[in-house]
Short mmCIF file of C-alpha atoms in Angstrom, two decimals:
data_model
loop_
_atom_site.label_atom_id
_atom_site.label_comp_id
_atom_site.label_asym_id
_atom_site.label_seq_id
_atom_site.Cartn_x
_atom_site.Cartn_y
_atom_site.Cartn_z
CA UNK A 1 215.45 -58.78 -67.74
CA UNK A 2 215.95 -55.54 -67.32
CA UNK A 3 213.71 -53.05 -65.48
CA UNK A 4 210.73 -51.34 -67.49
CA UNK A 5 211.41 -47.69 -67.70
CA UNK A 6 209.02 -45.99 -65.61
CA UNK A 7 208.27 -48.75 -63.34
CA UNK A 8 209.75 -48.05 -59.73
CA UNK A 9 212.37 -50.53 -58.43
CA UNK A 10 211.07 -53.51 -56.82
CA UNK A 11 213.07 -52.48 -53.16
CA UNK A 12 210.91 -49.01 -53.26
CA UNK A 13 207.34 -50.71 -53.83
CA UNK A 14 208.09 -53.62 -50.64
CA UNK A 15 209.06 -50.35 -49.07
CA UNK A 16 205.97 -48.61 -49.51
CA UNK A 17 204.11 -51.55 -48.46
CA UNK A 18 205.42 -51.94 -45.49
CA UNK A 19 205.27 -48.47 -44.33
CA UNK A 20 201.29 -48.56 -45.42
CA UNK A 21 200.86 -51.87 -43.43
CA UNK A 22 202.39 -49.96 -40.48
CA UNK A 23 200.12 -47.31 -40.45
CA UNK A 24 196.77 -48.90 -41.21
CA UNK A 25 198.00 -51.21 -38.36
CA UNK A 26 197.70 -48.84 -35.43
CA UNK A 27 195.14 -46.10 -35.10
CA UNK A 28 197.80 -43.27 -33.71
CA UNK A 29 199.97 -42.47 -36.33
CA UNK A 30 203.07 -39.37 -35.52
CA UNK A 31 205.73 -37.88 -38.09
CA UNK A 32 208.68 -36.94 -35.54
CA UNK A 33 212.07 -35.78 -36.97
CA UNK A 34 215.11 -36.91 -35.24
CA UNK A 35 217.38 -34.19 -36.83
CA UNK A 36 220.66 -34.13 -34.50
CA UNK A 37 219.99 -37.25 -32.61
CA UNK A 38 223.13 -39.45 -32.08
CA UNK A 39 222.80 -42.76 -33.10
CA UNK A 40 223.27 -44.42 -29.81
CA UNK A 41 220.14 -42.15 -28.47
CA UNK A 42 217.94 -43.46 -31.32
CA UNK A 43 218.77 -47.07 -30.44
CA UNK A 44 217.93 -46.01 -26.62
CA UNK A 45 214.52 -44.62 -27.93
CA UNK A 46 214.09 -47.96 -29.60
CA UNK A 47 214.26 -50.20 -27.01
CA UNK A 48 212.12 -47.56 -24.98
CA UNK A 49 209.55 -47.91 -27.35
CA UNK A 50 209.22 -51.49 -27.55
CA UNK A 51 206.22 -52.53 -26.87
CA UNK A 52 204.67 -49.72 -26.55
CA UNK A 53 204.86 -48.30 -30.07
CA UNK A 54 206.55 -49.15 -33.14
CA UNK A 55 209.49 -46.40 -34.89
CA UNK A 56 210.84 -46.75 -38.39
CA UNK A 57 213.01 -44.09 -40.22
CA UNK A 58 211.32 -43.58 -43.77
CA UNK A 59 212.56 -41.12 -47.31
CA UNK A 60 209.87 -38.27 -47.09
CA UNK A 61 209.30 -39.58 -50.73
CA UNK A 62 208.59 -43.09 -49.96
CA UNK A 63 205.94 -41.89 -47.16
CA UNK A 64 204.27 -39.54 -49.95
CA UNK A 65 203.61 -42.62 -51.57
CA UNK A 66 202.24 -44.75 -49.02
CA UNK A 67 199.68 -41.89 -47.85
CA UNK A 68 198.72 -41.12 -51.38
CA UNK A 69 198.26 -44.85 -51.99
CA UNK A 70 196.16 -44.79 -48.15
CA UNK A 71 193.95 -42.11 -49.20
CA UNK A 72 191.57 -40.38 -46.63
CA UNK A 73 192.60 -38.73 -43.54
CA UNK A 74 196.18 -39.98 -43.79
CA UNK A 75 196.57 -37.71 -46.80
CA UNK A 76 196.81 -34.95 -44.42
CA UNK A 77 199.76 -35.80 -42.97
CA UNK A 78 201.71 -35.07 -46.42
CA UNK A 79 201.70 -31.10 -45.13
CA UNK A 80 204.68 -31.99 -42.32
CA UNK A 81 207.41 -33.87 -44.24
CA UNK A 82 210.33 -32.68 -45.08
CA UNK A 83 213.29 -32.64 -42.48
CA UNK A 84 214.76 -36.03 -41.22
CA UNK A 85 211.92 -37.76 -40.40
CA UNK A 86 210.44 -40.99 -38.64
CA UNK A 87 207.59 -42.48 -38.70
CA UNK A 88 205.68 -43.79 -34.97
CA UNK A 89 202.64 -45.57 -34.66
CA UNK A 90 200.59 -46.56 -31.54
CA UNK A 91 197.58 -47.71 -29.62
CA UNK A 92 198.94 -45.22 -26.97
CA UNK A 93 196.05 -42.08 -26.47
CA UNK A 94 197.88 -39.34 -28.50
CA UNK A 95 198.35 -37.11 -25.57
CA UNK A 96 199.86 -39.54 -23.76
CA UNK A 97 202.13 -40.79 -26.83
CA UNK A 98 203.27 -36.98 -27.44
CA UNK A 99 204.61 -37.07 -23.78
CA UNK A 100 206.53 -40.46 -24.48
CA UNK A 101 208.48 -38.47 -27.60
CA UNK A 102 208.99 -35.69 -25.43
CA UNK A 103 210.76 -37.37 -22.71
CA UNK A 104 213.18 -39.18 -24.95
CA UNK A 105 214.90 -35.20 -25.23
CA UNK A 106 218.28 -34.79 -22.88
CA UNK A 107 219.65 -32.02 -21.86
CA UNK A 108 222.85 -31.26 -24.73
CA UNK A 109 225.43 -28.76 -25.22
CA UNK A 110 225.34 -25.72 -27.64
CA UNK A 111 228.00 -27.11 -30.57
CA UNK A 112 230.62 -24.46 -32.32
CA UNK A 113 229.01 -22.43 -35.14
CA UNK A 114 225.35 -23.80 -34.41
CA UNK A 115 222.93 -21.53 -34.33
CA UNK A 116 221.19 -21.27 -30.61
CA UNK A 117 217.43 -22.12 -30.64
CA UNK A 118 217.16 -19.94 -27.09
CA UNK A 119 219.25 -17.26 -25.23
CA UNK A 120 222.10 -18.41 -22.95
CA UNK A 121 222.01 -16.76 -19.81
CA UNK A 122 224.98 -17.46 -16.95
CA UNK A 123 224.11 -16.18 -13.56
CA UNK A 124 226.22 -14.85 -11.44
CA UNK A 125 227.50 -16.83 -8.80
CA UNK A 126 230.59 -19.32 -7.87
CA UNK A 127 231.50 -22.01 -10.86
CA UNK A 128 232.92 -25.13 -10.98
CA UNK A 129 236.15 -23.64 -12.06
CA UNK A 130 239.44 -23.46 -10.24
CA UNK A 131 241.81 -21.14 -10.74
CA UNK A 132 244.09 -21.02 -13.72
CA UNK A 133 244.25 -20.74 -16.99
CA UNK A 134 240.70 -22.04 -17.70
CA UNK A 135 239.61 -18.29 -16.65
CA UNK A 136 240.87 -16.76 -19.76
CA UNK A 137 238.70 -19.01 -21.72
CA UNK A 138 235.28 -17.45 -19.96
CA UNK A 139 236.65 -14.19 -20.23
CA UNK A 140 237.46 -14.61 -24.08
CA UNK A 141 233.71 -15.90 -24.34
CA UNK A 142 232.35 -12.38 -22.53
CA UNK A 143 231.95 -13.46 -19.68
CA UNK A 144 233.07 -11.15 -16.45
CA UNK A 145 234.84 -13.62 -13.82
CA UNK A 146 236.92 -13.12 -10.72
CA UNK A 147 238.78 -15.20 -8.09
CA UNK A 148 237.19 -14.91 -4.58
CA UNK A 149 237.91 -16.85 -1.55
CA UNK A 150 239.84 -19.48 -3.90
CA UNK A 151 236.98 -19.82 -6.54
CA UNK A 152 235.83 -18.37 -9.83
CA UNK A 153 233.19 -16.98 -9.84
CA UNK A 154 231.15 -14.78 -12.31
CA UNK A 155 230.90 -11.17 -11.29
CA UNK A 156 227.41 -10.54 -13.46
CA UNK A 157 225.15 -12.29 -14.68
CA UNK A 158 224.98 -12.20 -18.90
CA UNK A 159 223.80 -13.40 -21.90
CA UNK A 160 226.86 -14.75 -23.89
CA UNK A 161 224.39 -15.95 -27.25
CA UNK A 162 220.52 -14.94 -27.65
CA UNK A 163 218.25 -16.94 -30.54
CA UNK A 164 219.23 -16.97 -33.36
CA UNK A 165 222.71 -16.35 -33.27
CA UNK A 166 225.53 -18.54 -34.29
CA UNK A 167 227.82 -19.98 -31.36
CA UNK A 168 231.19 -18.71 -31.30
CA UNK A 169 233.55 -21.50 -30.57
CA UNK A 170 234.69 -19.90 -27.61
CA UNK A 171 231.07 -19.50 -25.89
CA UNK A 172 231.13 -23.07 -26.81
CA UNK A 173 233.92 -23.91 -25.03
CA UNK A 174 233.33 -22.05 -21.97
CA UNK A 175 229.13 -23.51 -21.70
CA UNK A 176 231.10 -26.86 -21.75
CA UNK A 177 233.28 -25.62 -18.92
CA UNK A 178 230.40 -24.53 -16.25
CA UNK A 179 228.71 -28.12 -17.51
CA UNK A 180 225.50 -25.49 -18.99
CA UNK A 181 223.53 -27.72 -21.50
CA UNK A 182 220.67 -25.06 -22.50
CA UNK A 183 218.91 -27.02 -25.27
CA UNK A 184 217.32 -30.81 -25.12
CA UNK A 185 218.05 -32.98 -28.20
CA UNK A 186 215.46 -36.03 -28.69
CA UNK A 187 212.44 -36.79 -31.31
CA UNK A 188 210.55 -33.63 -32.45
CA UNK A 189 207.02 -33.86 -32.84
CA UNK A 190 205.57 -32.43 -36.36
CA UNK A 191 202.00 -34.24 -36.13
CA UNK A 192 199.85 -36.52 -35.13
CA UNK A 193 197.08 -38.26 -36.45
CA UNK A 194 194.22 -39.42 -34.51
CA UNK A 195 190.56 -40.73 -35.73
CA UNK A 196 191.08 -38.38 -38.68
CA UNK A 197 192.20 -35.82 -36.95
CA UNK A 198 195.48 -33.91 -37.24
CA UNK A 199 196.55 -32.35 -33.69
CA UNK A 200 200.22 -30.54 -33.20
CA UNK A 201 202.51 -30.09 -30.63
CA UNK A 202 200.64 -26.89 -29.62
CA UNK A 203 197.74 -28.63 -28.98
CA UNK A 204 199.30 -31.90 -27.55
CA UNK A 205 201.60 -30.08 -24.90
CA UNK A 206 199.52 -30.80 -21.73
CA UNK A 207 200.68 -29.33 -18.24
CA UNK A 208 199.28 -32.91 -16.69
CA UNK A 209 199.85 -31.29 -13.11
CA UNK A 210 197.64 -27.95 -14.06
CA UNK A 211 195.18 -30.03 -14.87
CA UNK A 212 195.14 -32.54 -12.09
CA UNK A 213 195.15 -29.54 -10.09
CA UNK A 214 191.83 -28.70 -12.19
CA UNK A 215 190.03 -31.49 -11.60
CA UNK A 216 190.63 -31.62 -7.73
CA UNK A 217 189.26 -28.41 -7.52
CA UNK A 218 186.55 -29.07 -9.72
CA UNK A 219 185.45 -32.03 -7.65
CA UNK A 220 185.75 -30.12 -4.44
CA UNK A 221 183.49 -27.10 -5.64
CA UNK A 222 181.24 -29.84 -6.77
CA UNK A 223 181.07 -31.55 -3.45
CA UNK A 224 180.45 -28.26 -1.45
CA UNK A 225 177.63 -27.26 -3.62
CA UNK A 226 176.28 -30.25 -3.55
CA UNK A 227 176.39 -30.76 0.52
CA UNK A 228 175.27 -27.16 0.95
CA UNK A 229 172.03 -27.86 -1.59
CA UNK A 230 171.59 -31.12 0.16
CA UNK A 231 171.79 -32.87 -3.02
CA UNK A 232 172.53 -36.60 -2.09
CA UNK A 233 174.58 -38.56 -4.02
CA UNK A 234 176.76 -41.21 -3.16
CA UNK A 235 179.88 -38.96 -2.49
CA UNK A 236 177.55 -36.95 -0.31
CA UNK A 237 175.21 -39.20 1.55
CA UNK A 238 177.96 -39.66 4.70
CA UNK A 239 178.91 -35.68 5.01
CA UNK A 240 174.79 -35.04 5.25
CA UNK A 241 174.10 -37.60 7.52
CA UNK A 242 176.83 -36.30 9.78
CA UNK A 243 175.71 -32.73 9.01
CA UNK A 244 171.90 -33.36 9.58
CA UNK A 245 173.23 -35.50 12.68
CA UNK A 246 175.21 -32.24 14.08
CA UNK A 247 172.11 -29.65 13.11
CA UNK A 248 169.81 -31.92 15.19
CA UNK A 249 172.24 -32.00 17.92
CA UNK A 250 173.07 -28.63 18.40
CA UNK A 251 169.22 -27.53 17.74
CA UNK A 252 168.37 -30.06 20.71
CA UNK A 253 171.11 -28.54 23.00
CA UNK A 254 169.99 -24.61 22.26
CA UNK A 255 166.17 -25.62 22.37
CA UNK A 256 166.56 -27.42 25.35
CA UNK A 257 165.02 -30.94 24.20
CA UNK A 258 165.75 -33.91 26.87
CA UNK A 259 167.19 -36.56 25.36
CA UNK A 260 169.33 -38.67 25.87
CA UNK A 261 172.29 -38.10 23.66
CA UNK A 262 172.31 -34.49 24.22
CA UNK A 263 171.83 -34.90 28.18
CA UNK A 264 175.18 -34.61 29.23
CA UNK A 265 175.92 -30.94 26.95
CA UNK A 266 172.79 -29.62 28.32
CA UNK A 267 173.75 -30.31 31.98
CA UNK A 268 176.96 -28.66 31.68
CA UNK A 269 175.15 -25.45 29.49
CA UNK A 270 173.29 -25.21 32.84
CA UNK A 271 175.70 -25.38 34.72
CA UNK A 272 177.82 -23.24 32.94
CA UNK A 273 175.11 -20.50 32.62
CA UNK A 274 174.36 -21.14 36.49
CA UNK A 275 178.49 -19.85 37.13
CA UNK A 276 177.56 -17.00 35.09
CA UNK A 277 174.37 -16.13 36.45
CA UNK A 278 175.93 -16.20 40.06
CA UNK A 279 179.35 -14.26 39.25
CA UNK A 280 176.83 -11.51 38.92
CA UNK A 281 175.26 -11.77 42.81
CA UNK A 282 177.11 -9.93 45.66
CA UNK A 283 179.74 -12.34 47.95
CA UNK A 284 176.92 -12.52 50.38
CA UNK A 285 174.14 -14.06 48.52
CA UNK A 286 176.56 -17.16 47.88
CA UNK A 287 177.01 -20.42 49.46
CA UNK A 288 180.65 -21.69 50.26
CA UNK A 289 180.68 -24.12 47.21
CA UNK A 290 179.60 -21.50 44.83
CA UNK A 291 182.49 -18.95 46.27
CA UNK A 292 185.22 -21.72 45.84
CA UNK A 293 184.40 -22.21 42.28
CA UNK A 294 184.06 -18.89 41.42
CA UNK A 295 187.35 -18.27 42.85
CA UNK A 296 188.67 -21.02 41.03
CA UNK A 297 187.92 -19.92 37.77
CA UNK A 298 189.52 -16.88 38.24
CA UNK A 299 192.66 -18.13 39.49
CA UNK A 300 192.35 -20.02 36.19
CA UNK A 301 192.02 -16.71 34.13
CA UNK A 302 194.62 -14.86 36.19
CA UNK A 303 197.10 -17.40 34.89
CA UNK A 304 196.29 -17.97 31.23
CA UNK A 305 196.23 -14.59 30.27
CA UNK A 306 198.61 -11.52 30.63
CA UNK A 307 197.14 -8.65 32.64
CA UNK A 308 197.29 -5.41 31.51
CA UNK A 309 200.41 -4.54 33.94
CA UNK A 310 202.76 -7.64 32.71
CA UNK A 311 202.23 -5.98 28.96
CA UNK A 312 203.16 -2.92 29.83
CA UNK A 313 206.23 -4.21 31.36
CA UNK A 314 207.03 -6.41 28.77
CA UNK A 315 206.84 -3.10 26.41
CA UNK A 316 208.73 -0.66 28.83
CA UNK A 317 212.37 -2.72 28.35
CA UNK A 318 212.15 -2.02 24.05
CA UNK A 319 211.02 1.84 24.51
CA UNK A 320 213.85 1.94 27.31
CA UNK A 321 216.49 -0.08 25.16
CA UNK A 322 214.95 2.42 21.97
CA UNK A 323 215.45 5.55 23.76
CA UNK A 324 218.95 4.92 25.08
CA UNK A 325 219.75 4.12 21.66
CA UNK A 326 218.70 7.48 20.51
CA UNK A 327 220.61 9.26 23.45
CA UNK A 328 223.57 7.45 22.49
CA UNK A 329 223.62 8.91 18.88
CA UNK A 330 222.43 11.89 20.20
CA UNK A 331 225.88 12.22 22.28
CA UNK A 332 228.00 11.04 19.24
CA UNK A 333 226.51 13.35 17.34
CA UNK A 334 227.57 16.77 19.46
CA UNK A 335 230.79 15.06 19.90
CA UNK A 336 231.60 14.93 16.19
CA UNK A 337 230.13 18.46 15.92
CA UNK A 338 232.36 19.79 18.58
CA UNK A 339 235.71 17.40 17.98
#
């Protein structure tokens, strides 16, 4: 029988049910488009994928129709098709899902008569060129090269294409010669849909690092306010009790308290402040013991540090070395005056 006119073919409606059962299946739902992706890539994105989230190619027109048949929030995904488009769905958190897409992108070559996305800059420096003929096809694409010490090398660096301008064939030719692949080809986001919400690359693209570098900071400012306020908490409770342990000590030891754990500082604080006290009395007012370690503590100083002499010394060879210099160009320069 043939097909009622109107009705859509029977292929097209399976179609659309599958690609509504895929959506209401998983609550993260992405439109990507996979413009300029080779085929082998896809099938490596694929297997990537597997598992993790689930990637069908669908007709922009056949997804109108599942999300108008959906209703709701997925309605608001019909504002980013167009393009080559697939369709990815997930349990994955979105943020992390948006980094999955973005790491299926590889570095790629600028093609002939494409239009570059970014500016081209080659630096100056060596290249992986030898000599020969290859060099005329850098120079034909602008590019100022030279032969030094048996290797071509680019005198300058320049910008052979900037945005938006088509690639000459021979810029093309000579980025594939220095192996510079300036753009990354791969799935491109155009949305995501999360709980109802619609969030875009903008707001997806998360420097993970800047943030983990956030939080550590965070949690350190946290902890030192907390320890200086003496707000207990379980991250806290050791560092005051080995805070509170060191203020008692070292209030014992200045206040003089006897006890036992602090017996042994306190001792040599006296005896320490006993050295000082006697390195102030005249030769004769002090036993034999008390002259011998007197004297041996300032042996001890007389070898650690420098006297005032030794730097001086040390000094005098540079001013010498400084002023012969200036003699010396002093001499050349009367000799040139007077041939």
């Amino acid at each position: 029988m043939a097909a009622i006119r109107g009705t859509p073919p029977e292929y097209k409606v399976r179609a659309v049910e599958e690609i509504k059962k895929m959506i209401s299946s998983r609550p993260v739902v992405a439109i990507v488009s996979f413009r300029n992706v080779p085929a082998g890539q896809m099938q490596k994105i694929r297997r990537d994928f597997r598992g993790k989230a689930e990637i069908k190619v669908v007709k922009n027109t056949l997804l109108e129709r599942a999300l108008d048949a959906l209703g709701g929030d997925y309605v608001k995904l019909k504002d980013f098709l167009g393009d080559q488009i697939a369709l990815i769905t997930a349990n994955e958190n979105p943020f992390r899902l948006f980094k999955m897409i973005e790491d299926t992108k590889v570095p790629s070559p600028l093609k002939p008569n494409q239009v570059s996305p970014v500016d081209v800059v080659v630096n100056e420096g060596p290249t992986p060129i030898p000599p020969g003929p290859l060099m005329a096809e850098l120079q034909a694409a602008g590019l100022p090269v030279a032969i030094e010490k048996g290797k071509v090398v680019v005198k300058a660096t320049t910008t052979v294409v900037k945005a938006g301008e088509v690639v000459r064939p021979e810029v093309a030719r000579a980025l594939e010669r220095l192996e510079i692949k300036p753009i990354k080809i791969g799935l491109d986001v155009k949305a995501v849909l999360d709980s109802g919400v619609i969030l875009t690359p903008e707001t997806l693209a998360i420097d993970t690092e800047k943030v983990l570098e956030d939080f550590q900071k965070a949690y350190q400012m946290a902890i030192n306010l907390a320890v200086n306020s003496a707000y207990v908490t379980e991250e806290t409770a050791e560092i005051l009790i080995m805070k509170a342990v060191m203020d008692a000590r070292n209030l014992a030891i200045n206040a003089g308290i006897f006890e036992k754990g602090v017996m042994e500082d306190l001792i040599l604080k006296a005896h320490g402040e006993m050295l000082s006290l006697a390195s102030l009395l005249p030769e004769d007012a002090l036993d034999e013991e008390l002259k011998s370690l007197l004297s041996g503590i300032a042996q001890a100083q007389a070898q650690t540090a420098p006297t005032v002499e030794e730097k001086e010394e040390e000094e005098k060879p540079e001013e010498e070395e400084e002023k012969e210099e200036k003699e010396e160009e002093a001499i050349e320069g009367l000799g040139a005056l007077f041939g």
